[in-house]
mmCIF file of C-alpha atoms in Angstrom:
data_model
loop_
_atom_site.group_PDB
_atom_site.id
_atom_site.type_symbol
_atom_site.label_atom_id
_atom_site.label_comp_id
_atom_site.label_asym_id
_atom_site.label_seq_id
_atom_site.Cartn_x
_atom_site.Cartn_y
_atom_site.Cartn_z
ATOM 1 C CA UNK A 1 0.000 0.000 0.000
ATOM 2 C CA UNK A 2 0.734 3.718 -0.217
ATOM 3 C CA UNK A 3 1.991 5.774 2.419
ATOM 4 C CA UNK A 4 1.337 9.331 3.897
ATOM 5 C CA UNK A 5 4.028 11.708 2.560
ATOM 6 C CA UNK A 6 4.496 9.674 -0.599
ATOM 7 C CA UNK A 7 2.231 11.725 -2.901
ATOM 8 C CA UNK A 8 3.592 15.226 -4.411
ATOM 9 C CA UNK A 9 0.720 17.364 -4.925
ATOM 10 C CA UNK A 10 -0.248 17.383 -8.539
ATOM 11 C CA UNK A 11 -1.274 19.617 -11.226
ATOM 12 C CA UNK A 12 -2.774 18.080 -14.056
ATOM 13 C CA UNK A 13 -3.382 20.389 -17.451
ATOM 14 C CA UNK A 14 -3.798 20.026 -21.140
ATOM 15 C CA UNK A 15 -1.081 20.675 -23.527
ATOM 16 C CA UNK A 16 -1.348 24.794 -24.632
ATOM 17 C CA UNK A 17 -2.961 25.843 -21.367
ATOM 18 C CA UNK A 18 -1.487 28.327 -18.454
ATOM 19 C CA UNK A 19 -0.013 26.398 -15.429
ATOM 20 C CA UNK A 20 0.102 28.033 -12.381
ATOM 21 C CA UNK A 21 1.654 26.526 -9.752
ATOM 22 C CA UNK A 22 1.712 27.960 -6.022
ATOM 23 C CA UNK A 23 3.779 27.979 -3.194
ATOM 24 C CA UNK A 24 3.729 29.970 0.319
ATOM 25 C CA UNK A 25 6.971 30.385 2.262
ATOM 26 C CA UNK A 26 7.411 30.662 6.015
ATOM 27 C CA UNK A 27 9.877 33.251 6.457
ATOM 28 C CA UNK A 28 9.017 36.833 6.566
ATOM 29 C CA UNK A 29 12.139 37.980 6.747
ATOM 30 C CA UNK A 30 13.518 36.029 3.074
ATOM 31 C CA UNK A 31 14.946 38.247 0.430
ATOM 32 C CA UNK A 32 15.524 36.222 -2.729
ATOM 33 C CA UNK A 33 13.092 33.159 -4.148
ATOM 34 C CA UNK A 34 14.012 31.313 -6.744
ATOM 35 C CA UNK A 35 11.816 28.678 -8.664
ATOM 36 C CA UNK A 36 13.859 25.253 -9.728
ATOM 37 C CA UNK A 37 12.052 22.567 -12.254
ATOM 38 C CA UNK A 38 13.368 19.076 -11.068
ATOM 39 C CA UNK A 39 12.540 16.287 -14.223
ATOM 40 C CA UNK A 40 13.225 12.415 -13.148
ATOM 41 C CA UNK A 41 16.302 11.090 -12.552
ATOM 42 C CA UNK A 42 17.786 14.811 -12.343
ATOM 43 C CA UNK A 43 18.872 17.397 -10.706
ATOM 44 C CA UNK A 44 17.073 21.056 -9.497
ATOM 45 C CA UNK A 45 16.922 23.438 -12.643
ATOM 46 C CA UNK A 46 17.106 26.971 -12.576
ATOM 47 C CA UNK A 47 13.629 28.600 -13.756
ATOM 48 C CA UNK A 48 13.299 32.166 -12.939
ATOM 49 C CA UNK A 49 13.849 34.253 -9.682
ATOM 50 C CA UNK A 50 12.618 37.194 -8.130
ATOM 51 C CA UNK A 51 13.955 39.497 -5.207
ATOM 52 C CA UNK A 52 11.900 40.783 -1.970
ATOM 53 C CA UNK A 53 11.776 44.187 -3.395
ATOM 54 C CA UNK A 54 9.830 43.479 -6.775
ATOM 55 C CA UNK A 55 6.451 41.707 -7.147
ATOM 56 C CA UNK A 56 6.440 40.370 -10.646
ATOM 57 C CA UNK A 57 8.838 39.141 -12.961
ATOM 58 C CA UNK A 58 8.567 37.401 -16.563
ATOM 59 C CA UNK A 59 11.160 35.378 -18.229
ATOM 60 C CA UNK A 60 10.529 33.249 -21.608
ATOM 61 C CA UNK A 61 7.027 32.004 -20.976
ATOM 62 C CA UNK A 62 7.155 32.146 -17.425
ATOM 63 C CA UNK A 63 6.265 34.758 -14.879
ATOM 64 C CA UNK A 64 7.006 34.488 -11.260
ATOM 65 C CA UNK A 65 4.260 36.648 -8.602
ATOM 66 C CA UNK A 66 5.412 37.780 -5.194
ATOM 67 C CA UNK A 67 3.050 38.609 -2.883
ATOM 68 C CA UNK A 68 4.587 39.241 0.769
ATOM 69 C CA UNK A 69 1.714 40.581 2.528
ATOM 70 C CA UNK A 70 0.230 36.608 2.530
ATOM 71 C CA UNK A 71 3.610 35.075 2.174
ATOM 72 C CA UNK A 72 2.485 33.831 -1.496
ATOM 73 C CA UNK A 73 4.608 33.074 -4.575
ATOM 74 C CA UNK A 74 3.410 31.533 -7.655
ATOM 75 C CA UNK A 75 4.950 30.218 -11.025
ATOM 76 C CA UNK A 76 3.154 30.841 -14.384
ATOM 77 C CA UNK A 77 3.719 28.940 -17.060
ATOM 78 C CA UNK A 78 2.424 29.803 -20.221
ATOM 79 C CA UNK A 79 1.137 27.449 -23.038
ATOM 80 C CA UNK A 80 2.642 24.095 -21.145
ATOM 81 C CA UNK A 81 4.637 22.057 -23.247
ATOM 82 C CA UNK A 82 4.920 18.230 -22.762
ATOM 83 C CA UNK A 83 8.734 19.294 -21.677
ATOM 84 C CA UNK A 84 7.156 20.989 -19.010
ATOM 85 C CA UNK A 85 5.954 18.083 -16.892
ATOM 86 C CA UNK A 86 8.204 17.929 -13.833
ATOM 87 C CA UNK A 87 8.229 18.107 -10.034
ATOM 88 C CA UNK A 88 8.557 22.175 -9.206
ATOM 89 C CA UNK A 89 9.953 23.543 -6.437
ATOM 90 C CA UNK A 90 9.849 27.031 -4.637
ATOM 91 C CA UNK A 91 12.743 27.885 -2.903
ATOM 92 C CA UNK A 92 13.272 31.238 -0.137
ATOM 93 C CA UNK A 93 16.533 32.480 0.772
ATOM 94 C CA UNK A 94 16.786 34.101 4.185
ATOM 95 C CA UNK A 95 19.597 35.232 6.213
ATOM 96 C CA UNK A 96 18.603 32.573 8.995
ATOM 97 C CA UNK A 97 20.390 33.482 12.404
ATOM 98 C CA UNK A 98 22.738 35.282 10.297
ATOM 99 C CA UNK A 99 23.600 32.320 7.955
ATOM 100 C CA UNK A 100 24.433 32.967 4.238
ATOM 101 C CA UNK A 101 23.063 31.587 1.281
ATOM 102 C CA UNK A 102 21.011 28.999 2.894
ATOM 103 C CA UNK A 103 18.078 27.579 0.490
ATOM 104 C CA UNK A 104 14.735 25.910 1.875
ATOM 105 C CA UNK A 105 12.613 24.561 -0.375
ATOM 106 C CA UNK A 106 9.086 23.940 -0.535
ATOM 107 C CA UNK A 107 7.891 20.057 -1.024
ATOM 108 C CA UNK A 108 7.313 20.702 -4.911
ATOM 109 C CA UNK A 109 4.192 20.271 -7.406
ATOM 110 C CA UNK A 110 4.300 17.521 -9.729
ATOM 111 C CA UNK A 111 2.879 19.147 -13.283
ATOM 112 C CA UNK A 112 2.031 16.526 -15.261
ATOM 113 C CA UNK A 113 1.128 17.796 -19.072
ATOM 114 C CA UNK A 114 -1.491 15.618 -20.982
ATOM 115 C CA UNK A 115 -0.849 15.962 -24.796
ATOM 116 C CA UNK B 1 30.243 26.818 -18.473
ATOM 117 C CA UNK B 2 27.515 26.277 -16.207
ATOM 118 C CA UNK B 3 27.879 22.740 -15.337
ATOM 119 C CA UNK B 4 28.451 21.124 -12.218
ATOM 120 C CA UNK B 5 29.386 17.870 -12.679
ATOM 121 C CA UNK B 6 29.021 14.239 -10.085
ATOM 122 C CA UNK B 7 30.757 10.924 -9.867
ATOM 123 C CA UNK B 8 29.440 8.434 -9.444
ATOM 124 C CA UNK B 9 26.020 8.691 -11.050
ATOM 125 C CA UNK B 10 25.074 5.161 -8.967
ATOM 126 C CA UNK B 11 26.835 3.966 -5.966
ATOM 127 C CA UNK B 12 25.806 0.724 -3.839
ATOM 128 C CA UNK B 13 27.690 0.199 -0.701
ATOM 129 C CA UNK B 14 27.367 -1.978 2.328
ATOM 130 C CA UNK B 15 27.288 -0.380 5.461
ATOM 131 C CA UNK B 16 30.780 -1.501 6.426
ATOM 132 C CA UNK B 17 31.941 0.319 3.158
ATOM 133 C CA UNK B 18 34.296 3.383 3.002
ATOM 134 C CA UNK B 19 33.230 5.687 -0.494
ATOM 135 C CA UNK B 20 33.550 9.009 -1.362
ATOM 136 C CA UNK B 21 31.307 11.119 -3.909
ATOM 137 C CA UNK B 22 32.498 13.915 -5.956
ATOM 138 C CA UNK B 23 31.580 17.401 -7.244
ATOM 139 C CA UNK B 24 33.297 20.317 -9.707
ATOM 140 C CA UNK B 25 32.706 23.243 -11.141
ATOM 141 C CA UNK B 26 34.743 25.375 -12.937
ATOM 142 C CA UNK B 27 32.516 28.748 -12.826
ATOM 143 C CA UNK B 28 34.694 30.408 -10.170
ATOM 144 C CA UNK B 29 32.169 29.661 -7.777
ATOM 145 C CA UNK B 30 33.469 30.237 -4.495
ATOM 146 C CA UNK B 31 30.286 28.316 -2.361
ATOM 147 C CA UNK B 32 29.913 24.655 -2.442
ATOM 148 C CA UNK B 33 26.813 22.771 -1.512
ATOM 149 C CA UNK B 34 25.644 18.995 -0.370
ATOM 150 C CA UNK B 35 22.384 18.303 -0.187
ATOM 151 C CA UNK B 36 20.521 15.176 0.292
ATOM 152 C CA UNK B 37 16.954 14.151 -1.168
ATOM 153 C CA UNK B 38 14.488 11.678 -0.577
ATOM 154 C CA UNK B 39 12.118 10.096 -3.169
ATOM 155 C CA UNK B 40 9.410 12.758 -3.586
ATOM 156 C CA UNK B 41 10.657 14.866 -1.448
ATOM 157 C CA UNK B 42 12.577 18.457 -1.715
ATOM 158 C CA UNK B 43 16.450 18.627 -1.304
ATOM 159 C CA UNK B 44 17.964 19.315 2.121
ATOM 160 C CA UNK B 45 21.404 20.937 3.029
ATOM 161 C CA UNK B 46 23.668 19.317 4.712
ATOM 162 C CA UNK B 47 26.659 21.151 4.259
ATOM 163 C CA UNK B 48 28.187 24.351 3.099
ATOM 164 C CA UNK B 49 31.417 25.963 2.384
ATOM 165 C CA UNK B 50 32.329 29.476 1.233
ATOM 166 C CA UNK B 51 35.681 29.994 0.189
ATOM 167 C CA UNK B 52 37.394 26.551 1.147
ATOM 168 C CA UNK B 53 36.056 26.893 4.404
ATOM 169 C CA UNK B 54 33.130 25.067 6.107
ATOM 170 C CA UNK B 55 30.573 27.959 7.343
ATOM 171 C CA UNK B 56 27.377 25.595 7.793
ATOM 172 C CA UNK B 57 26.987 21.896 8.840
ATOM 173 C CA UNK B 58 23.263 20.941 9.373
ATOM 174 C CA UNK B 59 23.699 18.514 12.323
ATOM 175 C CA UNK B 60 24.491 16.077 9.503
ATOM 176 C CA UNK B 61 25.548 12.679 11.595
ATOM 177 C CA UNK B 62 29.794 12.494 11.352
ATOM 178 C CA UNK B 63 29.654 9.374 8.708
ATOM 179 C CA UNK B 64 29.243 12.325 6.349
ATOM 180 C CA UNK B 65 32.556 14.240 6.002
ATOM 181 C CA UNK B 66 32.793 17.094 3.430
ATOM 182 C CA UNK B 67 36.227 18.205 2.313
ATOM 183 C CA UNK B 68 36.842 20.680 -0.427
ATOM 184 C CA UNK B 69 40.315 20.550 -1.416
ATOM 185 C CA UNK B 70 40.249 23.675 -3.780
ATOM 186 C CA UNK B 71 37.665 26.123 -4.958
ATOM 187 C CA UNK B 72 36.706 23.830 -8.049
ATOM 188 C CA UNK B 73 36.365 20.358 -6.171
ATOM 189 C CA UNK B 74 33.973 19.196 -3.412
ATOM 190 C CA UNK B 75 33.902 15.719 -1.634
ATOM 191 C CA UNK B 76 31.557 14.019 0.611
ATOM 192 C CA UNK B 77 33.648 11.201 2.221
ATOM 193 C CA UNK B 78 30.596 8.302 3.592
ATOM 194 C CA UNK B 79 31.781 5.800 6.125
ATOM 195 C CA UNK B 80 29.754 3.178 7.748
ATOM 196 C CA UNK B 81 26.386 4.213 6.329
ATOM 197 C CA UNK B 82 23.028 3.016 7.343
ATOM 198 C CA UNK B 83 20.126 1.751 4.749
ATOM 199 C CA UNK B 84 18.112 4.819 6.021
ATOM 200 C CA UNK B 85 21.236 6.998 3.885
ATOM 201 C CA UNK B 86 20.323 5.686 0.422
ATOM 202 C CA UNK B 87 19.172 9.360 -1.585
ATOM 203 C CA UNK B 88 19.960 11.082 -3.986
ATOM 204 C CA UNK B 89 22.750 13.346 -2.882
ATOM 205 C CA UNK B 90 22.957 17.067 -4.627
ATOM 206 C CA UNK B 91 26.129 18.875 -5.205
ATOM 207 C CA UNK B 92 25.491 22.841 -5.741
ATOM 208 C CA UNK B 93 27.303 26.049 -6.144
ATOM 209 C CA UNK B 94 26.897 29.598 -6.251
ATOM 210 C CA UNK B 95 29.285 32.475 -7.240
ATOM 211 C CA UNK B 96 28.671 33.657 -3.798
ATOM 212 C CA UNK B 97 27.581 32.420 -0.238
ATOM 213 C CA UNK B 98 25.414 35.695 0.475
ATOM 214 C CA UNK B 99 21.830 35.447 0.038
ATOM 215 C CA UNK B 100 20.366 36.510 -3.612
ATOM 216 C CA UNK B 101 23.226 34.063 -5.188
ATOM 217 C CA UNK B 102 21.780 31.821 -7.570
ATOM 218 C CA UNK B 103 22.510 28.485 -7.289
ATOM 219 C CA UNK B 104 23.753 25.717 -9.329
ATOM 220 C CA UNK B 105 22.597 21.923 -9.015
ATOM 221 C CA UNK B 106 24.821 19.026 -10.381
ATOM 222 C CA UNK B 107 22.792 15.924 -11.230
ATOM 223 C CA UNK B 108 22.998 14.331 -8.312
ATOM 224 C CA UNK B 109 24.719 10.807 -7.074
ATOM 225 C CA UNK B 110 21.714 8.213 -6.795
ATOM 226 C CA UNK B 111 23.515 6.538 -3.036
ATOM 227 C CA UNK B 112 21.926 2.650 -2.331
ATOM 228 C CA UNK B 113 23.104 1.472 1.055
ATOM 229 C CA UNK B 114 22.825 -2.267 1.423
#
C-alpha cells in the first residue's frame, strides 16, 4: 500500500494551457526566491527568480508573482509544453540566524502535461 | 560553463563500506553545496562551504565528512552508512555564499546502502 508523505501534490493540465503553480513560504524575513524545475532522474533546474523588493517578474514564458503581505509566490507557465511536466519547487533564501546563502525549499508540485 | 558535474552517477555500498562522492565546477564559484533528497521529497542541506572553508553543517551525523580541497572540487567522504542513507545526494554552487546568489545543481549521485 501507499503511504502518507508519498504523494507530491499534482497539477494536471492540457497541452497549450497556463499552469500556475503555487507555493507559500514561512519566512518573513527572506529576500531572494528562486523557482527550480526538477525532471526524473535529475537534478534542481534553474527557472526564474525574483527578489523581496519586486512583485512580478517574466522570463521566456514564465512569470514568477510575489506577494509578501500573505507570504504567497506563484509560477506561471504559459502554453505548457509536454517538456514541461516535472516536479517544481519554490525555494526562499533568508539570512537565517545570520547564515548565508542557505536555500529551503518547498515540497514541490508535480505538473504533469497531458498531450 | 555552467555545469556542475558528479561521480558516481550510482553507488551501492554496504554499510561496512568506506566511499567518497564527488563534485566540480569550474565557474569560479566560491560556495559549495551537499544536499541530500528523498524520493518525492525536496532537497535538504547538509553542508556548506564558502571559500574553502566550512561555514554551515546541518547537524548532519559524522559518517558524512565534506572536504573541499580547492575552490573547483567538493567531496563528501561516507563511512559506515546506514540503509536509512540511500538518496539522492545534490552537489550545488553559487558564485557567492550571500543570500540573492543563484545556485547551481549538479545531477545528483543516486547513493543505495545495502
Amino acid at each position: 500500500g501507499e503511504s502518507v508523505g508519498l504523494h507530491l501534490p499534482t497539477l494536471s493540465v492540457q497541452e497549450g494551457d497556463n499552469s500556475i503553480i503555487n507555493c507559500a513560504y514561512s519566512n518573513s524575513a527572506s529576500d531572494y526566491f528562486i523557482w527550480y524545475k526538477q525532471e526524473s532522474g535529475k537534478g534542481p533546474q534553474f527557472i526564474i527568480d525574483i527578489r523581496s523588493n519586486m512583485d512580478k517578474r517574466q522570463g521566456q514564458r514564465v512569470t514568477v508573482l510575489l506577494n509578501k503581505t500573505v507570504k504567497h509566490l506563484s509560477l506561471q507557465i504559459a502554453a505548457t509544453q509536454p517538456g514541461d511536466s516535472a516536479v517544481y519547487f519554490c525555494a526562499e533564501n533568508g539570512r537565517y540566524g545570520g547564515a548565508t546563502n542557505k536555500l529551503i525549499f518547498g515540497t514541490g508540485t508535480l505538473l504533469a502535461v497531458q498531450p | 560553463d555552467t555545469e556542475v558535474t558528479q561521480t558516481p552517477k550510482h553507488l551501492v555500498m554496504g554499510m561496512t563500506n568506506k566511499k567518497s562522492l564527488k563534485c566540480e565546477q569550474h565557474m569560479g564559484h566560491r560556495a559549495m553545496y551537499w544536499y541530500k533528497q528523498k524520493a518525492k521529497k525536496p532537497p535538504e542541506l547538509m553542508f556548506v562551504y564558502s571559500y574553502e572553508k566550512l561555514s554551515i553543517n546541518e547537524s548532519v551525523p559524522s559518517r558524512f565528512s565534506p572536504e573541499c580541497p580547492n575552490s573547483s572540487l567538493l567531496n563528501l567522504h561516507l563511512h559506515a552508512l546506514q540503509p536509512e542513507d540511500s538518496a539522492l545526494y545534490l552537489c550545488a554552487s553559487s558564485q557567492k555564499s550571500k543570500t540573492g546568489a543563484q545556485q547551481y545543481f549538479g545531477p545528483g549521485t543516486r547513493l543505495t546502502v545495502t
